Amino acid sequence: MAVLNYVLTKVFGSENERTLKKIIPLAQHISSLEPTIEKLSDEQLQMKTPEFREKLSQGAELDDILPEAFAVVREASRRVTKMRHFDVQLIGGIVLHQGKIAEMTTGEGKTLVATLPAYLNALTKKGVHIVTVNDYLARRDSEWMGPIYKFLGLTVGVIQHDSSTQDRQIGYHSDIAYGTNNEFGFDYLRDNMKYDLRDYVQREHNFAIVDEVDSILIDEARTPLIISGPAEESTDKYYKIDRIIPRLKKDSDYNVDEKANSVTLTDEGIAHAERFLGIQNLYDPNNMDWLHHIHQGLKAHALFELDVDYVIKDGQVIIVDEFTGRLMPGRRYSDGLHQALEAKENVKIESENQTLATITLQNYFRMYKKLAGMTGTAETEAVEFGKIYNLDVLVIPTNKDLIRISYPDVVYRTEKEKFNSVVEEIQKMNGTGRPVLVGTVSIEKSERLSGLLKRTGIKHVVLNAKYHEKEAEIVSQAGQRAAVTIATNMAGRGTDIVLGSGVAENGGLHIIGTERHEARRIDNQLRGRAGRQGDPGSSKFYLSLEDDLMRIFGSDRIAPIMQRLGMEEGVPIEHKLVTRSIEHAQKQVEARNFEIRKHLLEYDDVMNKQREAVYGLRRKVLEEESHTEYIMDLCEDILKWQVEERCAQHDPQDWDAEALANDLRGQFGIDVDAGKLRELETLENVHDFVYQKLEQIYSEKKNMLGAERWAIHERLLMLHVIDTQWKDHLYGLDHLKEGIGFRGYGQRDPLIEYKKESFQLFEEMMNRMEEEIVKYVFMTQLQSSEEAPRITRAPRAVQFSGPSLEAAVVTAVRKGQKIGRNDPCPCGSGQKYKKCCGARA
């Protein structure tokens, strides 16, 4: 097969070559427009932007205006930055516009290439994101390329780690926004935790160009973005509730329905609980958290049995699988139930951070309608880019021929021998005046080498990734005569090494690699620092059998070769067999890391659908002015289910009317006599009778507060329930994921098991969410007094002289606080809530 592929490539050319042949005529067409565009005045050139936008509004496609738009950007860049795009850079720009990855050798001007597709796609007014690896490069590139866009009438924004919400909104609503992958991803998560659409910073995910795409979409994709917070403000609440539960009596204070696995407080139980807790109204919005924990505590005591549903082992509550009887370590009940069991059994209640919002970088970037990337090294990961992101990799030819010399690897027995040889090589190059860039795999190794160089008196600079501004400055000076720069793998990206005077004639920059990295492209990135834009240069890797890669992955293949070739102390081995064996070891590691990333994505894909559903519901709640129809639809569904469950028999005398009355009291807070329910005779009559009551209660609440304030109150209440349930669901999924691997011992695929169980948990969460929303809406006790605190948001038309009620409520909700009338107002005024924002409610 390999021979056949070789023959076909020789006859028809590689796929890369065939694709380039299709693009080259388009690049030639762009160049043919240059004489015409050059004749335009600045004003005429600037008027091209509104002209292009007008064409798009009349039905033209971006591809229709691409040649002229690229020619305009090339000319604008020549006038503003004195840089003119090479023809190969036009090819790179076309590839990016097509939603592909352009592999361009270091020094070929990737930053300038991005201006072409960024301008073209920004003409749609839907926004373009240019993603960089750190804040410094985002700011530098926006300042460096920004004048081109601004000259042509586009707006440019930059998102930094310390940017305010207002600055982020301005940045994201610019035509082109620069920022890091982390800032873009976390802003998406933060937006979906906000309580007002006006606080959102991002808009639609239209088009992203990812610089150093292999670093962001491959290296960093092994770690998901997570916003976390304390699982509970204090575990004391669970202990306090647990002391109350034994004082509540079954059948008089609460009813247990083992079939439905539920517990309901009676009116008498509510009164007792209020007295025990020292609060006036358990159903006051500020006390809903207490109510929730009481219900969970009752379930822990009344429905869960030690050594049946769970066991105590090593001071932990461990769930017992109800179907297999096996222990499920790592699994935890959600919604505070597990903590209630821990309190019941008097073991340590786990206080830990829990996930509030999370997304993998893979799933974040797959949200964009179009995604493109550029790097100097992507071809080795082409399979992963294709499978995960549906991105093709196209290798762009260099502007000038590459004349860098790549010497074979040299391998020593020990690390000490290797470093001694590296120092000798540096001394040799330094003596001729050639600059040297030494790559190390860790800061520790760079400091070790620095110590050896100090003993020889060679001046050098050690570069790490702590200060990006300093990093760029040092790398930019690394091409001067006799310069010696030691850099870790993470350092030096995004900045070209320009050769100083006379250096090119002396052989150019010499690269020394002190170890092979797990991924071949990291080695290629180091090599790529030399030989930019047709400059001379060379590279050589020094390895030892004690290197991690060689020791862990290559020893079984390389050691026998060493024995055959013979190794003496201080004498290296240079052989193609060794180089090939090292590459084989690297491919093994790359394959393993790909599996890790794929595994992470497979699990996140399960959650991704759930995340989209919850965030979609959340967005709908924020967008709609009235939620009456949604709430009443939920009421009807829940009521229908309750009636059918309790009144399934044909004869009304066989109905479980008492249980239905309890259900209605627990869910809606309404009292209906069981005898009255039987008198209604049919399910339809029962449904209609109760539903009319619910409509009446709902209307009364709405009228008492006023339609506008009621809608705001409902919206905040619904968002609070959604966020709480989603947070608890993520908490449950975290623990499910931790323990799911044990299923493999039972000959079951952990991923399939995870999909099934997470879907079941999600369905339960959605049902719970809907029931909680309805319960809170109908249980909320409203007061008509002007001084009564209400969890509502002040309409825009209402102006206060002091802090707004919105600030108080949103701040409190974000921090997970419950606001009591006598508590300090969360708006920061220093007054009690009832005399500050509460009084102005």
CSV table of N, CA and C in Angstrom, one decimal, residues 646-657 677-679 681-683:
chain,number,residue,atom,x,y,z
A,646,ARG,N,-52.8,9.0,41.0
A,646,ARG,CA,-53.6,8.8,42.2
A,646,ARG,C,-55.0,8.3,41.9
A,647,CYS,N,-55.5,8.7,40.7
A,647,CYS,CA,-56.9,8.4,40.4
A,647,CYS,C,-57.0,7.5,39.2
A,648,ALA,N,-56.2,6.5,39.1
A,648,ALA,CA,-56.1,5.6,37.9
A,648,ALA,C,-57.3,4.7,37.9
A,649,GLN,N,-57.9,4.3,39.0
A,649,GLN,CA,-59.0,3.3,39.1
A,649,GLN,C,-60.3,4.0,38.6
A,650,HIS,N,-61.2,3.1,38.0
A,650,HIS,CA,-62.4,3.7,37.5
A,650,HIS,C,-63.4,4.2,38.6
A,651,ASP,N,-63.5,3.5,39.7
A,651,ASP,CA,-64.4,3.9,40.8
A,651,ASP,C,-63.7,4.9,41.6
A,652,PRO,N,-64.3,6.2,41.8
A,652,PRO,CA,-63.7,7.2,42.6
A,652,PRO,C,-63.5,6.8,44.1
A,653,GLN,N,-64.2,5.8,44.6
A,653,GLN,CA,-64.0,5.3,45.9
A,653,GLN,C,-62.7,4.6,46.1
A,654,ASP,N,-62.1,4.1,44.9
A,654,ASP,CA,-60.8,3.4,44.9
A,654,ASP,C,-59.7,4.4,44.7
A,655,TRP,N,-60.0,5.6,44.5
A,655,TRP,CA,-58.9,6.6,44.3
A,655,TRP,C,-58.1,6.8,45.6
A,656,ASP,N,-56.9,7.1,45.4
A,656,ASP,CA,-56.1,7.5,46.6
A,656,ASP,C,-56.2,9.0,46.7
A,657,ALA,N,-57.4,9.5,47.1
A,657,ALA,CA,-57.6,10.9,47.1
A,657,ALA,C,-56.8,11.6,48.2
A,677,LEU,N,-62.7,15.7,46.2
A,677,LEU,CA,-62.0,15.2,45.0
A,677,LEU,C,-62.8,14.0,44.5
A,678,ARG,N,-63.3,13.1,45.4
A,678,ARG,CA,-64.0,11.9,45.0
A,678,ARG,C,-65.4,12.3,44.4
A,679,GLU,N,-66.0,13.4,45.0
A,679,GLU,CA,-67.3,13.9,44.5
A,679,GLU,C,-67.2,14.3,43.0
A,681,GLU,N,-65.9,12.8,40.6
A,681,GLU,CA,-66.2,11.5,39.9
A,681,GLU,C,-65.3,11.2,38.7
A,682,THR,N,-64.8,12.1,37.9
A,682,THR,CA,-63.9,11.8,36.7
A,682,THR,C,-62.6,12.5,36.8
A,683,LEU,N,-61.6,11.9,36.2
A,683,LEU,CA,-60.3,12.5,36.2
A,683,LEU,C,-60.3,13.9,35.5
